[in-house]
mmCIF file of C-alpha atoms in Angstrom:
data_model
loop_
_atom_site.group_PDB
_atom_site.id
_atom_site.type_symbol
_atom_site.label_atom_id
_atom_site.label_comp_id
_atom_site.label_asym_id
_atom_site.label_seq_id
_atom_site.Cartn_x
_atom_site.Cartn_y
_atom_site.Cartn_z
ATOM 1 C CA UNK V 1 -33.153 -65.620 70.106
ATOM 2 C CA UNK V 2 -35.883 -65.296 73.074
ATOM 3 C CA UNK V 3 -33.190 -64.068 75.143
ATOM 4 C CA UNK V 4 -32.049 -61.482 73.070
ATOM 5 C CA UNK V 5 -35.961 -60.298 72.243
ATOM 6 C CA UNK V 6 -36.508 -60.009 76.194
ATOM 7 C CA UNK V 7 -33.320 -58.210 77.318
ATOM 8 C CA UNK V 8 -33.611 -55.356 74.927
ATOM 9 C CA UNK V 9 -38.252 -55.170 75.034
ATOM 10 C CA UNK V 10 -39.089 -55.865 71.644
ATOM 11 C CA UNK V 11 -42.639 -54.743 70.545
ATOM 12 C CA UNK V 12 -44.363 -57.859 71.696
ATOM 13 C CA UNK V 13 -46.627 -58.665 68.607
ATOM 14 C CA UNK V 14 -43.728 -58.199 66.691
ATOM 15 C CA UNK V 15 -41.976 -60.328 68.629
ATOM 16 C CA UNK V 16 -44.284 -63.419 68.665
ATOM 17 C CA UNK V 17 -44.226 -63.308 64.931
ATOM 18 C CA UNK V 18 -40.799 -63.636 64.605
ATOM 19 C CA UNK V 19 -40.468 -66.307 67.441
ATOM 20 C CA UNK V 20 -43.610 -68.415 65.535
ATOM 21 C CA UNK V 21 -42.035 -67.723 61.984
ATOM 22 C CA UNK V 22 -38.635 -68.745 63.534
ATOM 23 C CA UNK V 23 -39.783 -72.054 65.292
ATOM 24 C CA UNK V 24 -42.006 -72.781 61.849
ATOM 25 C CA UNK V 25 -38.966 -72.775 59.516
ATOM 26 C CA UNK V 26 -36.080 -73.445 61.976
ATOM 27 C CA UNK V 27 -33.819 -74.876 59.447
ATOM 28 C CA UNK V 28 -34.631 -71.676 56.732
ATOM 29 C CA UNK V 29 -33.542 -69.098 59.292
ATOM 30 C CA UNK V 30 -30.155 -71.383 60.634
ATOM 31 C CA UNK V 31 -28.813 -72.189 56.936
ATOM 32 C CA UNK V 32 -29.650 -67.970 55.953
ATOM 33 C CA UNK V 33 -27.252 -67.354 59.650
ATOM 34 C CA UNK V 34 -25.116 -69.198 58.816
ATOM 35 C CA UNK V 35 -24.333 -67.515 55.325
ATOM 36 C CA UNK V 36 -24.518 -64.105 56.888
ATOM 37 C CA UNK V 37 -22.444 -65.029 60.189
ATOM 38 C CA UNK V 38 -19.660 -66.000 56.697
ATOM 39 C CA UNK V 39 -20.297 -62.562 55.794
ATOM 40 C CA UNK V 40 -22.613 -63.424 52.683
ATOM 41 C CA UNK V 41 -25.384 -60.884 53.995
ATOM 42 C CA UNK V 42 -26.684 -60.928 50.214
ATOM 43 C CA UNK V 43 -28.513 -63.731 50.666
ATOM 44 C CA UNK V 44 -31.418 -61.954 52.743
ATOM 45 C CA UNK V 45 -31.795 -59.011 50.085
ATOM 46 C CA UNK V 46 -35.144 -60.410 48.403
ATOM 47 C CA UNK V 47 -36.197 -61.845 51.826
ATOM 48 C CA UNK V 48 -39.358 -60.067 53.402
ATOM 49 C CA UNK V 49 -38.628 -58.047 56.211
ATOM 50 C CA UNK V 50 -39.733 -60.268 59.656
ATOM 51 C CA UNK V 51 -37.184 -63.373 57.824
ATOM 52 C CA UNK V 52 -34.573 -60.749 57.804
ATOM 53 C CA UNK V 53 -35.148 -59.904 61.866
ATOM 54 C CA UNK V 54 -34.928 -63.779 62.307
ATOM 55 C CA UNK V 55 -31.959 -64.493 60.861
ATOM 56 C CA UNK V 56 -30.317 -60.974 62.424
ATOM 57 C CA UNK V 57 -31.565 -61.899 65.817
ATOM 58 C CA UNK V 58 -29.920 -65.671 65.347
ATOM 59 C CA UNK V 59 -26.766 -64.046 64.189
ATOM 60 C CA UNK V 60 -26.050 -62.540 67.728
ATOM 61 C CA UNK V 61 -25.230 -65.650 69.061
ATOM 62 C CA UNK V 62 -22.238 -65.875 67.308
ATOM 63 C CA UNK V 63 -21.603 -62.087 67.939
ATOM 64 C CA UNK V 64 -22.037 -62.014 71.367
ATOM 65 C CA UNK V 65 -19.559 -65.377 71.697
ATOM 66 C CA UNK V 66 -17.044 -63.146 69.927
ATOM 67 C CA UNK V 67 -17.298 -60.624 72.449
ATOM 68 C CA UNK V 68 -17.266 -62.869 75.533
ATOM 69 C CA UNK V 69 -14.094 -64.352 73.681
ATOM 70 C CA UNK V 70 -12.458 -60.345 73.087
ATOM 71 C CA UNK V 71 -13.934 -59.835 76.978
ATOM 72 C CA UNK V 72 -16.195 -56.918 75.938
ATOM 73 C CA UNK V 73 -18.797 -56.182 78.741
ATOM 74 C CA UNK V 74 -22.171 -58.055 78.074
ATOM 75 C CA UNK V 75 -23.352 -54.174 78.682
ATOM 76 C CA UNK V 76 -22.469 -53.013 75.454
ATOM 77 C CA UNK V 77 -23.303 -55.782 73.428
ATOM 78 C CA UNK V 78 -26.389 -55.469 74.414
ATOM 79 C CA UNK V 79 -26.318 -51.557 74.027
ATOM 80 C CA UNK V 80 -25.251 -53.047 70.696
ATOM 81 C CA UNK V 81 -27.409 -54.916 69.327
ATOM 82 C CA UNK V 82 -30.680 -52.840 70.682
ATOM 83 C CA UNK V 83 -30.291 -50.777 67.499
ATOM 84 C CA UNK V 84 -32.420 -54.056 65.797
ATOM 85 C CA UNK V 85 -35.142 -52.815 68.380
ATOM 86 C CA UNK V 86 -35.069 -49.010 67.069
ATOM 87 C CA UNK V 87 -34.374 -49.796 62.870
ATOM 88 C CA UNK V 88 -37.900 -52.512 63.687
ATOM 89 C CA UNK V 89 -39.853 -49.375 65.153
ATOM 90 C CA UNK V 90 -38.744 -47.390 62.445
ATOM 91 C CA UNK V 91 -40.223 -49.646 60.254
ATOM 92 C CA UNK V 92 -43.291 -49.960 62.255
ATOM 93 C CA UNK V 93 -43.015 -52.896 63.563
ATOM 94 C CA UNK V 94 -43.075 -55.044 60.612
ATOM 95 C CA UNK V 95 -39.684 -56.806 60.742
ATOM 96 C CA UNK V 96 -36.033 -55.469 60.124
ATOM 97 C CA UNK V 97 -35.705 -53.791 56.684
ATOM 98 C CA UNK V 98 -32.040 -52.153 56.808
ATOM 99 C CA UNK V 99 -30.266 -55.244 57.240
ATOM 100 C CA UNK V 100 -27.589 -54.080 55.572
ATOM 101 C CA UNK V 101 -26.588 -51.094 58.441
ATOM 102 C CA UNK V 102 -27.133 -53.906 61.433
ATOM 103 C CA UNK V 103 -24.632 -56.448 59.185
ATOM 104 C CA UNK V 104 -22.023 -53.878 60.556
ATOM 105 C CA UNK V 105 -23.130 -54.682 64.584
ATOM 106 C CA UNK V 106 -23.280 -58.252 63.538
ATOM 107 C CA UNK V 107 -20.055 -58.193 62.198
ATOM 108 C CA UNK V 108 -18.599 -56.802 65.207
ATOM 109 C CA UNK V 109 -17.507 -53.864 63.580
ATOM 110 C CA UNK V 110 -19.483 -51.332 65.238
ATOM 111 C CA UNK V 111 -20.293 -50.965 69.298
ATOM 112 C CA UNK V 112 -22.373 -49.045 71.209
ATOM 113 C CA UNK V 113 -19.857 -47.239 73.777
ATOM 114 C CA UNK V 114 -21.812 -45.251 76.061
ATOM 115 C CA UNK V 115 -24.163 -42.353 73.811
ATOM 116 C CA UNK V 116 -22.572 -42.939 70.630
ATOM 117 C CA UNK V 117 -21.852 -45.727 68.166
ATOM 118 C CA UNK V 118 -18.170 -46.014 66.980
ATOM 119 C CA UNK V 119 -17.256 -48.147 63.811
ATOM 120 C CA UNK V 120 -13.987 -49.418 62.395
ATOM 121 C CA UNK V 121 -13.482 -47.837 58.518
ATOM 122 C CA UNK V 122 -10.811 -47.921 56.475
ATOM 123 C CA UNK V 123 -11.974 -44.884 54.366
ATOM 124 C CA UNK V 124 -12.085 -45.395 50.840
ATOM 125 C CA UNK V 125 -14.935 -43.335 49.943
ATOM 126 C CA UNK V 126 -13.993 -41.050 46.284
ATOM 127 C CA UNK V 127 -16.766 -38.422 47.792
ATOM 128 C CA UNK V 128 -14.553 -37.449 50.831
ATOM 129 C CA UNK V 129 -12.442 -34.122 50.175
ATOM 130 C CA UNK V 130 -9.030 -35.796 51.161
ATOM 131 C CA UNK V 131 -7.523 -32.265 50.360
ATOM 132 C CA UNK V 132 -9.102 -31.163 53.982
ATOM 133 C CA UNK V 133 -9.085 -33.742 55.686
ATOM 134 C CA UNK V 134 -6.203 -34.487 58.258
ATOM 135 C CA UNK V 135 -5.813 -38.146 56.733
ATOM 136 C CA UNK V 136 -5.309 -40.152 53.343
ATOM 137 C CA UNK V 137 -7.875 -42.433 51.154
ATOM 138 C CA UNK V 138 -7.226 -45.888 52.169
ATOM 139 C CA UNK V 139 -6.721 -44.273 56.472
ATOM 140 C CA UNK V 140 -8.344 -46.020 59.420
ATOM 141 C CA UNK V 141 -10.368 -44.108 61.640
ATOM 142 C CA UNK V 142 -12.859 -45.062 63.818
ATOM 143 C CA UNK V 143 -16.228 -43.552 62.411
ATOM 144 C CA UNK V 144 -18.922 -42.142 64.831
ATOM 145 C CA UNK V 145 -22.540 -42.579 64.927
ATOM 146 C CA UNK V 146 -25.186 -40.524 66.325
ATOM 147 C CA UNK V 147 -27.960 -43.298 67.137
ATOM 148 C CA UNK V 148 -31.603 -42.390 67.801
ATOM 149 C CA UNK V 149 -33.863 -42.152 71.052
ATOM 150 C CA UNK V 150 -31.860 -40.534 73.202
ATOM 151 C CA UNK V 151 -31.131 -36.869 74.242
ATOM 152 C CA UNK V 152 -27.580 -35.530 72.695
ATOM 153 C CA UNK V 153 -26.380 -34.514 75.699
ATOM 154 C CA UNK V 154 -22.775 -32.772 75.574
ATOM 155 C CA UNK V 155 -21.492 -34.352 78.585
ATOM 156 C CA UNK V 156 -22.859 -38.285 77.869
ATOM 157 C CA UNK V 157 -20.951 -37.106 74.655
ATOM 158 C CA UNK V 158 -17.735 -36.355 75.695
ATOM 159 C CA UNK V 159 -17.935 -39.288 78.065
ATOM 160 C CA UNK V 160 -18.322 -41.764 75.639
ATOM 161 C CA UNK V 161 -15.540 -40.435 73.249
ATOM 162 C CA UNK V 162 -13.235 -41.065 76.037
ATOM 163 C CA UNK V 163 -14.968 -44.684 77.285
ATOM 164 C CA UNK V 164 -14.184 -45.515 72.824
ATOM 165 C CA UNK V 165 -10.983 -44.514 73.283
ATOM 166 C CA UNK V 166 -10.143 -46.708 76.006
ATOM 167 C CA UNK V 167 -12.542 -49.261 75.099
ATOM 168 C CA UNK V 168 -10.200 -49.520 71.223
ATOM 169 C CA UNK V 169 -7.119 -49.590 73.266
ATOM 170 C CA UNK V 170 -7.878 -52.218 75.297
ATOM 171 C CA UNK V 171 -10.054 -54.489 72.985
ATOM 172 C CA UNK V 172 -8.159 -53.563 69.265
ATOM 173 C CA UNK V 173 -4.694 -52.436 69.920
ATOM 174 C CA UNK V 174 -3.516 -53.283 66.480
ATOM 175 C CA UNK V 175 -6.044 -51.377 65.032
ATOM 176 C CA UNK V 176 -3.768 -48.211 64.199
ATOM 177 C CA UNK V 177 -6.050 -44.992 63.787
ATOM 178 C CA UNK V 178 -5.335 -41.586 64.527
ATOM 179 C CA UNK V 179 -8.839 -39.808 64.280
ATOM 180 C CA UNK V 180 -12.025 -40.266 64.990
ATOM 181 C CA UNK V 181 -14.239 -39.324 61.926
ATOM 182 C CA UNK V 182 -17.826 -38.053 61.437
ATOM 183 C CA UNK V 183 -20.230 -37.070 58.518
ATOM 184 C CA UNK V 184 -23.797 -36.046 59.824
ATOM 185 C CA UNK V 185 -26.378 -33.396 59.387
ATOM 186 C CA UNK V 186 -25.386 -32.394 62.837
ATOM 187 C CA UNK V 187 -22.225 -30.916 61.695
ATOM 188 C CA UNK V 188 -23.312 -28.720 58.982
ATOM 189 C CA UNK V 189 -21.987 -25.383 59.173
ATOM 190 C CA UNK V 190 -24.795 -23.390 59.158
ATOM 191 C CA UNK V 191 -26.995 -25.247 61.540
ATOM 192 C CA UNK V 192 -26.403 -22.054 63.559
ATOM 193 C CA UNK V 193 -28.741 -20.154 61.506
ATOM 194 C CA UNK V 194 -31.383 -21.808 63.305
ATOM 195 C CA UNK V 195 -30.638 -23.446 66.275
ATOM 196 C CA UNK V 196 -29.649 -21.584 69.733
ATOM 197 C CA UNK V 197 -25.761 -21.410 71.163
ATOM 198 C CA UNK V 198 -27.043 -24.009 73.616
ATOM 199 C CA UNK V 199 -28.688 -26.094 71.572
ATOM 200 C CA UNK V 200 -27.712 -29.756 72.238
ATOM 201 C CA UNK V 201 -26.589 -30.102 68.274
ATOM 202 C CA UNK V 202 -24.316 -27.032 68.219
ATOM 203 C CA UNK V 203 -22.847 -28.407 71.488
ATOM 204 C CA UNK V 204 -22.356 -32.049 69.910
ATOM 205 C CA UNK V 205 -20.616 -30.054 66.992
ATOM 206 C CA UNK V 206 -18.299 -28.320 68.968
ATOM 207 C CA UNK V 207 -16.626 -31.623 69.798
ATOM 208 C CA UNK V 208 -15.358 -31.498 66.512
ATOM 209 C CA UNK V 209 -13.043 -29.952 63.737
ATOM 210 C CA UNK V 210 -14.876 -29.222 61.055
ATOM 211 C CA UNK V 211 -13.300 -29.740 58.108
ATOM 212 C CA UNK V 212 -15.873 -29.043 54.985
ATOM 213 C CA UNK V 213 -20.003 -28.917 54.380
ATOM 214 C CA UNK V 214 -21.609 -29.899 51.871
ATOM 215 C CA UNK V 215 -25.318 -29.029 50.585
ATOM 216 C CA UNK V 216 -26.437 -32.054 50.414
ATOM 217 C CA UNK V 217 -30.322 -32.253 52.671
ATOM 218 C CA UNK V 218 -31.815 -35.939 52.416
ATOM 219 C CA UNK V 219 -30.245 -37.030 56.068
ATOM 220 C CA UNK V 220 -31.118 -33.251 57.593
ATOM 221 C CA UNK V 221 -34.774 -33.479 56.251
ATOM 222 C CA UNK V 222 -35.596 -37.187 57.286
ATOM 223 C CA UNK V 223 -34.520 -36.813 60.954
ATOM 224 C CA UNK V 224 -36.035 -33.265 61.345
ATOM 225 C CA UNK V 225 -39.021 -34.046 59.489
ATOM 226 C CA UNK V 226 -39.320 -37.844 58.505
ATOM 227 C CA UNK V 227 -39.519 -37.466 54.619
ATOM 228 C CA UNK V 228 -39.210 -35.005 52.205
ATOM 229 C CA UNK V 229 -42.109 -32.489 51.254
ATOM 230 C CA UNK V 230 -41.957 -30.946 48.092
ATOM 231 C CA UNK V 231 -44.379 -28.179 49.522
ATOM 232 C CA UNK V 232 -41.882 -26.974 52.178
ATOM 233 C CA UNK V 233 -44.636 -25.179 53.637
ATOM 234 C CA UNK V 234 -45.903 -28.940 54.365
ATOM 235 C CA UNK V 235 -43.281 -29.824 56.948
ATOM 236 C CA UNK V 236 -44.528 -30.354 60.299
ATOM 237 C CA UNK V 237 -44.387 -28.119 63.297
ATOM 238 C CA UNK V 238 -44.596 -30.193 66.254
ATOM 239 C CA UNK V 239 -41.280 -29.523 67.681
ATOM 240 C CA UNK V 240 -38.957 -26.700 67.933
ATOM 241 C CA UNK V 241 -36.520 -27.895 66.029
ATOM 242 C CA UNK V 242 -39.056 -28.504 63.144
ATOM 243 C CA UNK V 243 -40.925 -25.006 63.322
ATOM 244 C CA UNK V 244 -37.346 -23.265 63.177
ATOM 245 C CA UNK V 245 -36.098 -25.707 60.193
ATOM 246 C CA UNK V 246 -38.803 -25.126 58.722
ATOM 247 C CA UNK V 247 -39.129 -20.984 58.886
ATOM 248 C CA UNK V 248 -35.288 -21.064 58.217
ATOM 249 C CA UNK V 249 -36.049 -22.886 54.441
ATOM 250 C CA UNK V 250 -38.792 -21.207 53.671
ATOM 251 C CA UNK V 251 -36.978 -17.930 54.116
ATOM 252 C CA UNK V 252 -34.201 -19.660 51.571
ATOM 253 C CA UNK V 253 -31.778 -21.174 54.103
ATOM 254 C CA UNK V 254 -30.027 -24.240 53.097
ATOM 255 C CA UNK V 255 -29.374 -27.714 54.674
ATOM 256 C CA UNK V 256 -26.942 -30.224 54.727
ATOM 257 C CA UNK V 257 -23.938 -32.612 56.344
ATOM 258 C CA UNK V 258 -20.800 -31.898 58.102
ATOM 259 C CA UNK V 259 -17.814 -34.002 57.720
ATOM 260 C CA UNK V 260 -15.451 -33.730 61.178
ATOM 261 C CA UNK V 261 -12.733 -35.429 63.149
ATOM 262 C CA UNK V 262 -11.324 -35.622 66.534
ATOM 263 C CA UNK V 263 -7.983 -36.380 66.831
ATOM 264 C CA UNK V 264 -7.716 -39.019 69.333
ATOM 265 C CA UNK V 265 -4.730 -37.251 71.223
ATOM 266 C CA UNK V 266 -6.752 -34.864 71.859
ATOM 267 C CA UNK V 267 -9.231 -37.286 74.030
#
C-alpha cells in the first residue's frame, strides 16, 4: 500500500490516515480485499469512505501481479490506478467514495493508455439506440473515457487511440471488437453553439462518428460547473468555458451527451 500512495503523491494527511487506519485494523481491510479482489465489491457499500480507499489501495497488489503476469508496462498501471488519487480529491480528501467506478481499474478491465482510459464492455445497455449504432446489444467494444486533470489535447488524443489499439492487440487478442465506443458530454451535437472551431472539445469530437444526442445535462453541468444551480444565472464564471455555457443557457440553449464510435480499422 505505501508504495502505491508514494508513486502516484497522495494528499499526505490523507494519506497518513489511511496508512494508521490500515495498520490499526490490518485484518478488517485484508478479509474486505480479499472479497473484492473475488469480485464481491458489495461488501464495502455501507463502509465509510477512508475504509473503502484502504481496501482499494490493497487490492492493487493483486492487480498489478496480473499485469506483470499479462506483461503490461508498470507505466500504465500506474497511469492506472492514479485515478484513486483524482476520485479522493474530488471528494476532498476524505477517502474514496466511488468505489464502484475504480472496481472497474481493479478488475483490470479498464487502463490508462496514454490521455485516455479504454474499458472492455460488452454493451447491454436498453438506453443505447441500437437502430444507429454500427453494432448489436450484447457487441464488444472497447469503451473510452475522458479522465480529468489534464488538457484534451487533439494530438495526445489521437496518439493514445492508436497506443489502445496496439496495446488490445498485443495484451487481449481474443477479445473480438470492432469499435471503439463513447458516450460523453463532449460529444453532444450542439456543443458548437458555444465553443470555438478550435476548441480542444470540438477537436476531441471530431475523432468520432457521431451517431445520436441526447438532451440529457447532469454530466455537461457537473464538469462545466460542479453541480447543478437551479438559478442558472448562479453558475460560475471563472473560466471561459463556464461564462459561454452559461450565456448559451440562459439565452435557452440546451445541453447534453453524445454517443460515438471509431471504427478500429480506421486507427
Amino acid at each position: 500500500m505505501l508504495d502505491i500512495l508514494n508513486s502516484i503523491q497522495f494528499d499526505e494527511l490523507l494519506k497518513q490516515r489511511v496508512i494508521a487506519l490500515a495498520n490499526k485494523h490490518k485484518g478488517k481491510i485484508l478479509t474486505l480485499a480479499d472479497k473484492c479482489n473475488d469480485g464481491k465489491f458489495e461488501c464495502l457499500r455501507y463502509k465509510n469512505d477512508l475504509v473503502r480507499l484502504a481496501v482499494m489501495l490493497e487490492c492493487t497488489e493483486k492487480m498489478r501481479n496480473t499485469y506483470k503476469t499479462l506483461g503490461i508496462d508498470d507505466r500504465i498501471f500506474l497511469d492506472t490506478v492514479d485515478d484513486i488519487r483524482i476520485w479522493c480529491e474530488n471528494n476532498g480528501n476524505k477517502g474514496l467514495k466511488n468505489y464502484n467506478w475504480i472496481k472497474n481499474h481493479i478488475s483490470c478491465e479498464l487502463f490508462k493508455i496514454g490521455r485516455l482510459q479504454y474499458q472492455l464492455c460488452t454493451c447491454k445497455s436498453r438506453m443505447l439506440k441500437y437502430d444507429l449504432l454500427p453494432f448489436d446489444y450484447g457487441e464488444k467494444v472497447i469503451y473510452v473515457h475522458i479522465p480529468q486533470g489534464e488538457k484534451l489535447i487533439y494530438a495526445d488524443c489521437v496518439k493514445s487511440l492508436k497506443m489502445a489499439k496496439v496495446f488490445f492487440e498485443k495484451y487481449f487478442p481474443d477479445y473480438n471488437y470492432r469499435f471503439f465506443f463513447c458516450e460523453s458530454w463532449l460529444l453532444y451535437d450542439e456543443n458548437f453553439q458555444f465553443m470555438q472551431p478550435s476548441s480542444n472539445i470540438l477537436q476531441f469530437s471530431s475523432l468520432f462518428d457521431v451517431a445520436y444526442s441526447c438532451d440529457m445535462d447532469a454530466q455537461a453541468i457537473e464538469r462545466i460547473f460542479g453541480k447543478r444551480c437551479f438559478d442558472k444565472k448562479k453558475y460560475p464564471e471563472n473560466t471561459a468555458l463556464q461564462r459561454n455555457a452559461k450565456a448559451y443557457i440562459l439565452n435557452g440553449g440546451k445541453l447534453g451527451v453524445g454517443i460515438g464510435v471509431i471504427d478500429k480499422a480506421d486507427i
